[in-house]
PDB file of C-alpha atoms and ligand atoms in Angstrom:
ATOM      1  CA  MET A 153     -13.003 -16.037  12.692  1.00 94.00           C
ATOM      2  CA  GLN A 154     -16.452 -14.724  11.992  1.00 95.00           C
ATOM      3  CA  GLN A 155     -17.957 -16.596  15.076  1.00 96.00           C
ATOM      4  CA  TYR A 156     -15.144 -15.468  17.306  1.00 96.00           C
ATOM      5  CA  LEU A 157     -15.357 -11.758  16.232  1.00 97.00           C
ATOM      6  CA  LYS A 158     -19.179 -11.893  16.527  1.00 96.00           C
ATOM      7  CA  GLU A 159     -18.689 -12.802  20.170  1.00 97.00           C
ATOM      8  CA  LEU A 160     -16.196 -10.003  20.698  1.00 96.00           C
ATOM      9  CA  ARG A 161     -18.611  -7.500  19.216  1.00 95.00           C
ATOM     10  CA  ILE A 162     -21.462  -8.733  21.491  1.00 97.00           C
ATOM     11  CA  LEU A 163     -19.079  -7.905  24.361  1.00 97.00           C
ATOM     12  CA  GLY A 164     -18.844  -4.393  22.908  1.00 97.00           C
ATOM     13  CA  LYS A 165     -15.119  -4.568  21.869  1.00 98.00           C
ATOM     14  CA  THR A 166     -13.933  -2.459  19.136  1.00 98.00           C
ATOM     15  CA  THR A 167     -11.578  -3.967  16.448  1.00 98.00           C
ATOM     16  CA  GLY A 168      -8.747  -2.403  14.445  1.00 98.00           C
ATOM     17  CA  PHE A 169      -7.694  -4.364  11.335  1.00 99.00           C
ATOM     18  CA  VAL A 170      -4.412  -4.368   9.523  1.00 99.00           C
ATOM     19  CA  PRO A 171      -4.402  -6.253   6.248  1.00 98.00           C
ATOM     20  CA  THR A 172      -0.882  -7.421   5.115  1.00 98.00           C
ATOM     21  CA  MET A 173       0.720  -9.909   2.762  1.00 98.00           C
ATOM     22  CA  GLY A 174       3.259 -10.741   5.523  1.00 98.00           C
ATOM     23  CA  ALA A 175       7.107 -10.585   5.496  1.00 97.00           C
ATOM     24  CA  LEU A 176       6.507  -8.005   8.209  1.00 98.00           C
ATOM     25  CA  HIS A 177       8.832  -5.166   8.845  1.00 98.00           C
ATOM     26  CA  PRO A 178       8.525  -2.121  11.137  1.00 98.00           C
ATOM     27  CA  GLY A 179       6.256  -0.430   8.603  1.00 98.00           C
ATOM     28  CA  HIS A 180       3.665  -3.182   9.242  1.00 98.00           C
ATOM     29  CA  LEU A 181       4.203  -3.086  12.895  1.00 98.00           C
ATOM     30  CA  SER A 182       3.605   0.653  13.075  1.00 98.00           C
ATOM     31  CA  LEU A 183       0.128  -0.025  11.694  1.00 98.00           C
ATOM     32  CA  ILE A 184      -0.408  -2.755  14.291  1.00 98.00           C
ATOM     33  CA  LYS A 185       0.611  -0.216  17.000  1.00 98.00           C
ATOM     34  CA  GLN A 186      -1.980   2.194  15.833  1.00 98.00           C
ATOM     35  CA  ALA A 187      -4.594  -0.480  15.608  1.00 98.00           C
ATOM     36  CA  ARG A 188      -3.906  -1.527  19.181  1.00 98.00           C
ATOM     37  CA  GLU A 189      -3.863   1.977  20.506  1.00 98.00           C
ATOM     38  CA  GLY A 190      -7.156   2.971  18.834  1.00 98.00           C
ATOM     39  CA  ASN A 191      -9.239  -0.165  19.459  1.00 98.00           C
ATOM     40  CA  ASP A 192      -9.870  -2.938  22.179  1.00 98.00           C
ATOM     41  CA  VAL A 193      -8.651  -5.667  19.833  1.00 98.00           C
ATOM     42  CA  ALA A 194      -5.919  -5.551  17.053  1.00 98.00           C
ATOM     43  CA  ILE A 195      -6.300  -7.949  14.146  1.00 98.00           C
ATOM     44  CA  CYS A 196      -3.751  -8.637  11.422  1.00 98.00           C
ATOM     45  CA  SER A 197      -4.302 -10.652   8.298  1.00 98.00           C
ATOM     46  CA  ILE A 198      -1.455 -12.273   6.402  1.00 98.00           C
ATOM     47  CA  PHE A 199      -2.626 -13.325   3.022  1.00 98.00           C
ATOM     48  CA  VAL A 200      -0.527 -13.195  -0.214  1.00 98.00           C
ATOM     49  CA  ASN A 201      -3.444 -12.379  -2.433  1.00 98.00           C
ATOM     50  CA  PRO A 202      -2.986 -14.023  -5.823  1.00 97.00           C
ATOM     51  CA  THR A 203      -5.630 -11.874  -7.596  1.00 97.00           C
ATOM     52  CA  GLN A 204      -3.688  -8.665  -7.074  1.00 97.00           C
ATOM     53  CA  PHE A 205      -0.369  -9.846  -8.657  1.00 97.00           C
ATOM     54  CA  THR A 206       0.075  -9.009 -12.323  1.00 93.00           C
ATOM     55  CA  ASP A 207       3.256 -10.863 -12.635  1.00 93.00           C
ATOM     56  CA  ALA A 208       3.387 -14.712 -11.850  1.00 95.00           C
ATOM     57  CA  ALA A 209       7.053 -14.644 -11.014  1.00 94.00           C
ATOM     58  CA  ASP A 210       6.466 -11.823  -8.433  1.00 94.00           C
ATOM     59  CA  LEU A 211       3.777 -13.942  -6.748  1.00 96.00           C
ATOM     60  CA  GLU A 212       5.887 -16.975  -6.780  1.00 96.00           C
ATOM     61  CA  LYS A 213       8.943 -15.326  -5.132  1.00 95.00           C
ATOM     62  CA  TYR A 214       6.962 -13.197  -2.740  1.00 96.00           C
ATOM     63  CA  PRO A 215       8.576 -13.825   0.737  1.00 96.00           C
ATOM     64  CA  ARG A 216       6.403 -15.920   3.108  1.00 97.00           C
ATOM     65  CA  PRO A 217       8.415 -16.263   6.476  1.00 98.00           C
ATOM     66  CA  ILE A 218       5.273 -17.148   8.573  1.00 98.00           C
ATOM     67  CA  ALA A 219       7.122 -18.218  11.707  1.00 98.00           C
ATOM     68  CA  ASP A 220       9.135 -14.948  11.934  1.00 98.00           C
ATOM     69  CA  ASP A 221       5.982 -13.041  11.232  1.00 98.00           C
ATOM     70  CA  ILE A 222       4.054 -14.624  14.092  1.00 98.00           C
ATOM     71  CA  GLN A 223       6.889 -13.874  16.477  1.00 98.00           C
ATOM     72  CA  LYS A 224       6.916 -10.216  15.332  1.00 98.00           C
ATOM     73  CA  LEU A 225       3.130 -10.022  15.748  1.00 98.00           C
ATOM     74  CA  GLU A 226       3.492 -11.451  19.250  1.00 98.00           C
ATOM     75  CA  GLY A 227       6.167  -8.955  20.046  1.00 98.00           C
ATOM     76  CA  ALA A 228       4.044  -5.985  18.795  1.00 98.00           C
ATOM     77  CA  GLY A 229       1.071  -7.078  20.958  1.00 96.00           C
ATOM     78  CA  CYS A 230      -1.179  -8.058  18.008  1.00 98.00           C
ATOM     79  CA  ASP A 231      -4.270  -9.927  19.441  1.00 98.00           C
ATOM     80  CA  ILE A 232      -5.457 -11.907  16.464  1.00 98.00           C
ATOM     81  CA  LEU A 233      -3.783 -13.221  13.304  1.00 98.00           C
ATOM     82  CA  PHE A 234      -5.978 -14.271  10.378  1.00 98.00           C
ATOM     83  CA  ASN A 235      -3.828 -16.342   7.982  1.00 98.00           C
ATOM     84  CA  PRO A 236      -6.316 -18.216   5.704  1.00 98.00           C
ATOM     85  CA  PRO A 237      -5.208 -20.448   2.843  1.00 97.00           C
ATOM     86  CA  VAL A 238      -6.044 -19.340  -0.622  1.00 97.00           C
ATOM     87  CA  ASN A 239      -8.801 -22.019  -1.055  1.00 97.00           C
ATOM     88  CA  GLN A 240     -10.668 -20.578   1.877  1.00 96.00           C
ATOM     89  CA  MET A 241     -10.684 -17.014   0.460  1.00 98.00           C
ATOM     90  CA  TYR A 242     -11.494 -17.978  -3.066  1.00 98.00           C
ATOM     91  CA  ALA A 243     -13.558 -20.640  -4.881  1.00 96.00           C
ATOM     92  CA  ASP A 244     -12.030 -22.372  -7.884  1.00 92.00           C
ATOM     93  CA  ASN A 245     -13.133 -20.015 -10.600  1.00 88.00           C
ATOM     94  CA  GLU A 246     -14.396 -16.636  -9.217  1.00 95.00           C
ATOM     95  CA  GLN A 247     -15.254 -14.376 -12.072  1.00 94.00           C
ATOM     96  CA  TRP A 248     -16.288 -11.062 -10.484  1.00 97.00           C
ATOM     97  CA  HIS A 249     -14.607  -7.797  -9.453  1.00 97.00           C
ATOM     98  CA  LEU A 250     -15.642  -4.416  -8.325  1.00 98.00           C
ATOM     99  CA  ASN A 251     -15.151  -1.424 -10.522  1.00 97.00           C
ATOM    100  CA  ILE A 252     -14.586   1.719  -8.386  1.00 98.00           C
ATOM    101  CA  GLY A 253     -13.944   4.009 -11.449  1.00 97.00           C
ATOM    102  CA  GLU A 254     -10.912   5.826 -12.789  1.00 97.00           C
ATOM    103  CA  LEU A 255      -8.804   5.804  -9.584  1.00 98.00           C
ATOM    104  CA  GLU A 256      -7.978   2.137 -10.319  1.00 97.00           C
ATOM    105  CA  TYR A 257      -6.792   2.855 -13.870  1.00 97.00           C
ATOM    106  CA  LEU A 258      -4.347   5.753 -13.193  1.00 98.00           C
ATOM    107  CA  LEU A 259      -0.609   5.484 -12.215  1.00 98.00           C
ATOM    108  CA  GLU A 260      -0.122   2.000 -10.675  1.00 98.00           C
ATOM    109  CA  GLY A 261      -3.255   0.890 -12.622  1.00 97.00           C
ATOM    110  CA  LYS A 262      -1.654   1.738 -15.884  1.00 98.00           C
ATOM    111  CA  PHE A 263       1.558  -0.248 -15.095  1.00 97.00           C
ATOM    112  CA  ARG A 264      -0.282  -3.029 -13.231  1.00 97.00           C
ATOM    113  CA  PRO A 265      -3.614  -3.571 -15.009  1.00 96.00           C
ATOM    114  CA  GLY A 266      -6.066  -5.488 -12.894  1.00 96.00           C
ATOM    115  CA  HIS A 267      -4.006  -4.921  -9.735  1.00 98.00           C
ATOM    116  CA  TYR A 268      -6.541  -2.700  -7.900  1.00 98.00           C
ATOM    117  CA  GLN A 269      -9.457  -5.028  -8.913  1.00 98.00           C
ATOM    118  CA  GLY A 270      -7.522  -7.826  -7.041  1.00 98.00           C
ATOM    119  CA  VAL A 271      -7.006  -5.404  -4.102  1.00 98.00           C
ATOM    120  CA  THR A 272     -10.598  -4.356  -3.775  1.00 98.00           C
ATOM    121  CA  GLN A 273     -11.737  -7.999  -4.198  1.00 98.00           C
ATOM    122  CA  VAL A 274      -9.697  -9.201  -1.340  1.00 98.00           C
ATOM    123  CA  VAL A 275     -10.210  -6.140   0.913  1.00 99.00           C
ATOM    124  CA  TYR A 276     -13.951  -6.443   0.325  1.00 98.00           C
ATOM    125  CA  LYS A 277     -13.896 -10.105   1.410  1.00 98.00           C
ATOM    126  CA  MET A 278     -11.648  -9.273   4.376  1.00 98.00           C
ATOM    127  CA  PHE A 279     -13.922  -6.481   5.518  1.00 98.00           C
ATOM    128  CA  ASN A 280     -16.933  -8.836   5.281  1.00 98.00           C
ATOM    129  CA  ILE A 281     -15.182 -11.484   7.375  1.00 98.00           C
ATOM    130  CA  ILE A 282     -13.594  -9.213   9.974  1.00 98.00           C
ATOM    131  CA  MET A 283     -16.106  -6.294   9.934  1.00 98.00           C
ATOM    132  CA  PRO A 284     -13.526  -3.989  11.680  1.00 98.00           C
ATOM    133  CA  ASP A 285     -14.453  -0.668  13.240  1.00 98.00           C
ATOM    134  CA  ARG A 286     -11.200   0.694  11.805  1.00 98.00           C
ATOM    135  CA  ALA A 287      -8.810  -0.500   9.150  1.00 99.00           C
ATOM    136  CA  TYR A 288      -5.180   0.749   8.910  1.00 99.00           C
ATOM    137  CA  PHE A 289      -3.380   1.221   5.653  1.00 99.00           C
ATOM    138  CA  GLY A 290       0.060   2.715   4.958  1.00 98.00           C
ATOM    139  CA  GLN A 291       0.751   5.891   2.970  1.00 98.00           C
ATOM    140  CA  LYS A 292       3.506   3.756   1.260  1.00 98.00           C
ATOM    141  CA  ASP A 293       0.652   2.450  -0.991  1.00 98.00           C
ATOM    142  CA  TYR A 294      -1.022   5.912  -1.360  1.00 99.00           C
ATOM    143  CA  GLN A 295      -3.168   5.015  -4.355  1.00 98.00           C
ATOM    144  CA  GLN A 296      -4.306   1.888  -2.610  1.00 98.00           C
ATOM    145  CA  VAL A 297      -5.688   4.087   0.199  1.00 98.00           C
ATOM    146  CA  LEU A 298      -7.647   6.158  -2.328  1.00 98.00           C
ATOM    147  CA  VAL A 299      -8.932   3.118  -3.973  1.00 98.00           C
ATOM    148  CA  VAL A 300     -10.060   1.454  -0.780  1.00 99.00           C
ATOM    149  CA  ARG A 301     -11.509   4.681   0.478  1.00 98.00           C
ATOM    150  CA  LYS A 302     -13.671   4.977  -2.682  1.00 98.00           C
ATOM    151  CA  MET A 303     -14.823   1.349  -2.393  1.00 98.00           C
ATOM    152  CA  VAL A 304     -15.894   2.000   1.196  1.00 98.00           C
ATOM    153  CA  GLU A 305     -17.761   5.219   0.109  1.00 98.00           C
ATOM    154  CA  LEU A 306     -19.452   3.509  -2.852  1.00 98.00           C
ATOM    155  CA  LEU A 307     -20.559   0.536  -0.904  1.00 98.00           C
ATOM    156  CA  ASN A 308     -21.435   2.371   2.215  1.00 98.00           C
ATOM    157  CA  MET A 309     -19.173   0.022   4.230  1.00 98.00           C
ATOM    158  CA  PRO A 310     -19.173   0.740   7.996  1.00 98.00           C
ATOM    159  CA  VAL A 311     -15.474   0.996   8.565  1.00 98.00           C
ATOM    160  CA  THR A 312     -13.231   4.016   9.232  1.00 98.00           C
ATOM    161  CA  LEU A 313      -9.990   4.056   7.372  1.00 98.00           C
ATOM    162  CA  VAL A 314      -6.803   5.303   8.928  1.00 98.00           C
ATOM    163  CA  MET A 315      -3.717   6.168   6.797  1.00 98.00           C
ATOM    164  CA  CYS A 316      -0.400   5.760   8.552  1.00 98.00           C
ATOM    165  CA  PRO A 317       2.986   7.381   7.756  1.00 98.00           C
ATOM    166  CA  ILE A 318       5.667   5.689   5.719  1.00 98.00           C
ATOM    167  CA  GLU A 319       8.340   4.028   7.816  1.00 98.00           C
ATOM    168  CA  ARG A 320      11.881   4.388   6.336  1.00 98.00           C
ATOM    169  CA  GLU A 321      15.287   2.893   6.741  1.00 98.00           C
ATOM    170  CA  PRO A 322      17.644   5.432   8.294  1.00 98.00           C
ATOM    171  CA  ASP A 323      19.081   6.350   4.887  1.00 97.00           C
ATOM    172  CA  GLY A 324      15.584   7.074   3.522  1.00 98.00           C
ATOM    173  CA  LEU A 325      14.627   3.893   1.689  1.00 98.00           C
ATOM    174  CA  ALA A 326      10.907   3.178   2.192  1.00 98.00           C
ATOM    175  CA  MET A 327      10.572  -0.158   4.085  1.00 98.00           C
ATOM    176  CA  SER A 328       9.067  -2.872   1.843  1.00 98.00           C
ATOM    177  CA  SER A 329       8.708  -6.639   1.888  1.00 96.00           C
ATOM    178  CA  ARG A 330      10.241  -6.635  -1.524  1.00 95.00           C
ATOM    179  CA  ASN A 331      13.485  -4.788  -0.442  1.00 97.00           C
ATOM    180  CA  ILE A 332      14.991  -8.272   0.490  1.00 96.00           C
ATOM    181  CA  HIS A 333      15.292  -8.901  -3.210  1.00 96.00           C
ATOM    182  CA  LEU A 334      17.629  -5.896  -3.713  1.00 98.00           C
ATOM    183  CA  SER A 335      21.279  -6.732  -4.216  1.00 98.00           C
ATOM    184  CA  ALA A 336      23.874  -4.600  -2.327  1.00 98.00           C
ATOM    185  CA  ASP A 337      24.231  -2.428  -5.548  1.00 98.00           C
ATOM    186  CA  ASP A 338      20.437  -2.195  -6.068  1.00 98.00           C
ATOM    187  CA  ARG A 339      20.093  -1.056  -2.493  1.00 98.00           C
ATOM    188  CA  LYS A 340      22.406   1.954  -3.078  1.00 98.00           C
ATOM    189  CA  HIS A 341      20.742   2.819  -6.336  1.00 98.00           C
ATOM    190  CA  ALA A 342      17.225   2.595  -4.916  1.00 98.00           C
ATOM    191  CA  LEU A 343      18.015   5.662  -2.616  1.00 98.00           C
ATOM    192  CA  VAL A 344      17.549   7.786  -5.605  1.00 98.00           C
ATOM    193  CA  LEU A 345      13.794   7.381  -5.227  1.00 98.00           C
ATOM    194  CA  SER A 346      13.400   8.890  -1.798  1.00 98.00           C
ATOM    195  CA  LYS A 347      15.996  11.498  -2.615  1.00 98.00           C
ATOM    196  CA  ALA A 348      14.158  12.703  -5.742  1.00 98.00           C
ATOM    197  CA  LEU A 349      10.907  12.809  -3.683  1.00 98.00           C
ATOM    198  CA  ASN A 350      12.602  14.833  -0.896  1.00 98.00           C
ATOM    199  CA  ILE A 351      14.096  17.301  -3.461  1.00 98.00           C
ATOM    200  CA  THR A 352      10.725  17.670  -5.005  1.00 98.00           C
ATOM    201  CA  LYS A 353       9.144  18.648  -1.670  1.00 98.00           C
ATOM    202  CA  GLU A 354      11.862  20.942  -0.663  1.00 98.00           C
ATOM    203  CA  ASN A 355      11.776  22.883  -3.955  1.00 97.00           C
ATOM    204  CA  PHE A 356       8.087  22.750  -4.544  1.00 97.00           C
ATOM    205  CA  ASP A 357       7.262  26.372  -3.541  1.00 95.00           C
ATOM    206  CA  SER A 358      10.065  28.056  -5.434  1.00 95.00           C
ATOM    207  CA  ASN A 359       9.714  26.300  -8.902  1.00 94.00           C
ATOM    208  CA  TYR A 360       7.331  25.402 -11.680  1.00 97.00           C
ATOM    209  CA  ILE A 361       5.842  21.973 -11.215  1.00 97.00           C
ATOM    210  CA  GLU A 362       7.053  20.904 -14.745  1.00 97.00           C
ATOM    211  CA  LYS A 363      10.617  21.991 -13.865  1.00 97.00           C
ATOM    212  CA  ILE A 364      10.764  20.061 -10.566  1.00 97.00           C
ATOM    213  CA  GLN A 365       9.220  16.986 -12.081  1.00 98.00           C
ATOM    214  CA  GLU A 366      11.767  17.120 -14.968  1.00 98.00           C
ATOM    215  CA  TYR A 367      14.572  17.453 -12.529  1.00 98.00           C
ATOM    216  CA  ALA A 368      13.385  14.401 -10.494  1.00 98.00           C
ATOM    217  CA  ILE A 369      12.953  12.330 -13.647  1.00 98.00           C
ATOM    218  CA  GLN A 370      16.458  13.208 -14.838  1.00 98.00           C
ATOM    219  CA  MET A 371      17.937  12.385 -11.545  1.00 98.00           C
ATOM    220  CA  ILE A 372      16.242   8.896 -11.514  1.00 98.00           C
ATOM    221  CA  THR A 373      16.905   8.052 -15.067  1.00 98.00           C
ATOM    222  CA  HIS A 374      20.521   8.872 -14.617  1.00 98.00           C
ATOM    223  CA  GLU A 375      20.926   6.480 -11.716  1.00 98.00           C
ATOM    224  CA  PRO A 376      22.480   3.130 -12.995  1.00 98.00           C
ATOM    225  CA  GLY A 377      20.342   0.019 -12.523  1.00 97.00           C
ATOM    226  CA  VAL A 378      17.087   2.086 -12.153  1.00 98.00           C
ATOM    227  CA  GLN A 379      14.357   1.934 -14.677  1.00 98.00           C
ATOM    228  CA  LEU A 380      11.746   4.655 -14.119  1.00 98.00           C
ATOM    229  CA  GLU A 381       8.043   3.778 -14.679  1.00 98.00           C
ATOM    230  CA  TYR A 382       6.549   7.160 -13.503  1.00 98.00           C
ATOM    231  CA  PHE A 383       7.215  10.179 -11.357  1.00 98.00           C
ATOM    232  CA  GLU A 384       4.035  12.252 -11.103  1.00 98.00           C
ATOM    233  CA  ILE A 385       3.086  15.183  -9.054  1.00 98.00           C
ATOM    234  CA  VAL A 386      -0.664  14.936  -8.683  1.00 98.00           C
ATOM    235  CA  ASP A 387      -3.827  16.052  -6.783  1.00 98.00           C
ATOM    236  CA  GLY A 388      -3.801  13.958  -3.635  1.00 98.00           C
ATOM    237  CA  ASN A 389      -7.556  13.199  -3.928  1.00 98.00           C
ATOM    238  CA  THR A 390      -8.112  12.607  -7.633  1.00 98.00           C
ATOM    239  CA  LEU A 391      -4.557  11.692  -8.911  1.00 98.00           C
ATOM    240  CA  HIS A 392      -4.978  14.144 -11.760  1.00 98.00           C
ATOM    241  CA  GLU A 393      -2.129  16.498 -12.555  1.00 97.00           C
ATOM    242  CA  ALA A 394      -1.625  19.062  -9.866  1.00 98.00           C
ATOM    243  CA  ASP A 395      -1.146  22.856 -10.401  1.00 95.00           C
ATOM    244  CA  LYS A 396       0.176  25.370  -7.957  1.00 94.00           C
ATOM    245  CA  ASP A 397      -3.437  25.999  -6.620  1.00 96.00           C
ATOM    246  CA  THR A 398      -4.194  22.403  -5.900  1.00 98.00           C
ATOM    247  CA  GLN A 399      -4.969  21.890  -2.290  1.00 98.00           C
ATOM    248  CA  ASN A 400      -3.552  18.492  -1.596  1.00 98.00           C
ATOM    249  CA  ILE A 401      -0.503  17.415  -3.487  1.00 98.00           C
ATOM    250  CA  VAL A 402       1.447  14.201  -3.641  1.00 98.00           C
ATOM    251  CA  ALA A 403       4.485  13.136  -5.566  1.00 98.00           C
ATOM    252  CA  LEU A 404       4.451   9.431  -6.483  1.00 99.00           C
ATOM    253  CA  VAL A 405       7.187   7.318  -8.067  1.00 99.00           C
ATOM    254  CA  ALA A 406       7.515   3.796  -9.359  1.00 98.00           C
ATOM    255  CA  ALA A 407      10.700   2.216 -10.767  1.00 98.00           C
ATOM    256  CA  ARG A 408      12.429  -1.031 -11.215  1.00 98.00           C
ATOM    257  CA  VAL A 409      15.589  -1.367  -9.409  1.00 98.00           C
ATOM    258  CA  GLY A 410      17.460  -4.363 -10.667  1.00 97.00           C
ATOM    259  CA  ASN A 411      14.656  -6.975 -10.869  1.00 95.00           C
ATOM    260  CA  THR A 412      12.577  -5.418  -8.049  1.00 96.00           C
ATOM    261  CA  ARG A 413       9.696  -2.980  -8.640  1.00 97.00           C
ATOM    262  CA  LEU A 414       9.582  -0.278  -5.865  1.00 98.00           C
ATOM    263  CA  ILE A 415       7.104   2.455  -5.190  1.00 98.00           C
ATOM    264  CA  ASP A 416       7.377   5.510  -2.900  1.00 99.00           C
ATOM    265  CA  ASN A 417       5.665   8.913  -2.405  1.00 99.00           C
ATOM    266  CA  VAL A 418       5.705  12.046  -0.468  1.00 99.00           C
ATOM    267  CA  ILE A 419       2.888  14.326   0.552  1.00 98.00           C
ATOM    268  CA  ILE A 420       3.765  17.799  -0.530  1.00 98.00           C
ATOM    269  CA  ARG A 421       0.865  19.438   1.121  1.00 97.00           C
TER     270      ARG A 421
HETATM  271  P1  LIG B 118       1.701  -5.194   2.136  1.00 50.16           P
HETATM  272  O1  LIG B 118       2.010  -6.342   3.119  1.00 50.16           O
HETATM  273  O2  LIG B 118       2.913  -4.810   1.321  1.00 50.16           O
HETATM  274  O3  LIG B 118       0.493  -5.492   1.384  1.00 50.16           O
HETATM  275  O4  LIG B 118       1.419  -4.043   3.151  1.00 50.16           O
HETATM  276  C1  LIG B 118       0.459  -4.119   4.227  1.00 50.16           C
HETATM  277  C2  LIG B 118       0.094  -2.677   4.703  1.00 50.16           C
HETATM  278  O5  LIG B 118       1.406  -2.119   5.215  1.00 50.16           O
HETATM  279  C3  LIG B 118      -0.254  -1.791   3.645  1.00 50.16           C
HETATM  280  O6  LIG B 118      -1.299  -0.955   4.140  1.00 50.16           O
HETATM  281  C4  LIG B 118       0.996  -0.987   3.328  1.00 50.16           C
HETATM  282  O7  LIG B 118       0.784   0.347   2.843  1.00 50.16           O
HETATM  283  C5  LIG B 118       1.540  -0.865   4.660  1.00 50.16           C
HETATM  284  N1  LIG B 118       3.063  -0.627   4.507  1.00 50.16           N
HETATM  285  C6  LIG B 118       3.935  -1.279   3.783  1.00 50.16           C
HETATM  286  N2  LIG B 118       5.120  -0.652   3.771  1.00 50.16           N
HETATM  287  C7  LIG B 118       5.066   0.380   4.763  1.00 50.16           C
HETATM  288  C8  LIG B 118       5.904   1.283   5.235  1.00 50.16           C
HETATM  289  N3  LIG B 118       7.221   1.371   4.891  1.00 50.16           N
HETATM  290  N4  LIG B 118       5.434   2.145   6.199  1.00 50.16           N
HETATM  291  C9  LIG B 118       4.147   2.129   6.552  1.00 50.16           C
HETATM  292  N5  LIG B 118       3.278   1.234   6.127  1.00 50.16           N
HETATM  293  C10 LIG B 118       3.706   0.414   5.167  1.00 50.16           C
END
C-alpha cells in the first residue's frame, strides 16, 4: 500500500481517505462519494480495530460482511480498499498510546474508557500508511472528529479533515453498522433518540437549556427497552457544558437499546 501510494503521489494524484470498520451502509458510502469528488483517488480502509473496543463481546459480534462491502465499494466508485489483517497493523504486545488531553475523557470517554486511545492509535497508523491529503469522518461520531482533529493539530499531521453529515433512515434513525443487532421492537424504541434530538433543536431558542435537556432525558428514560447513558448539550468545540451564549452547540446522546449501544447527535448551531 505504501509503495503503491508513493507512486500515485509522484504522479501528483491527490488522495481522499475514508477509514471504516466495514459493514458498510449509505452513511459510509456518502463519505466515499465526498472523497471521490474532492480528490483524484478515493481510498477506503476496512479494519475492525481491536484496540478501540471496550467490550470483548461487541468486538466478537461486530459484523464483517467483506464480500458485500467490496461490492458496495465497487458500486460507489471507490478506487482502493485497504483491508489489512490485525497482525499487519499491530505487533504482538504494543504498549503505547497517544494522549490528546481531556477531549478523550469526556462523554464517550467516560462510558468507554480507553476507546479514543484505540481510535487515535489506529488512525495515527492509518494516516502514516496512507498519508492522505484529506480524510473524511462522519458527524455521527462527533466526538471522534474532535479527537482526531486534536491529534492532527498536536502532531502537525499534513492532512485536512472533512466532517460529513449524518445519513439517516427515512424514519430518522441514524444509520449504523450496529443497527442490524436491533430487534423489531428495539428498532421502534430506538427512534426516541433522534426524536429527542430534534425536539431539542426545535425548542432550543425558546427554552432554558436545563429545561430542554430535562425534557429530552425524560422522553428517553420513559421509552421501554432504552437505557440512557447520557444526553448532553455542549460546546461543539470543547464538549464543555453550553450556555445560551456559546457559539457552536451540539446535543449528543448515547443509550443502550436492547443489547445494542447507539449514539446520535444534532448540531444545534
Ligand atoms: P465506522 O465503520 O462505524 O467506524 O464508521 C466509519 C466512518 O463512517 C466514521 O467516520 C463514521 O462517523 C462514519 N459514519 C458512520 N455512520 C454514519 C452515518 N449514519 N452517516 C454518516 N457517516 C457515518
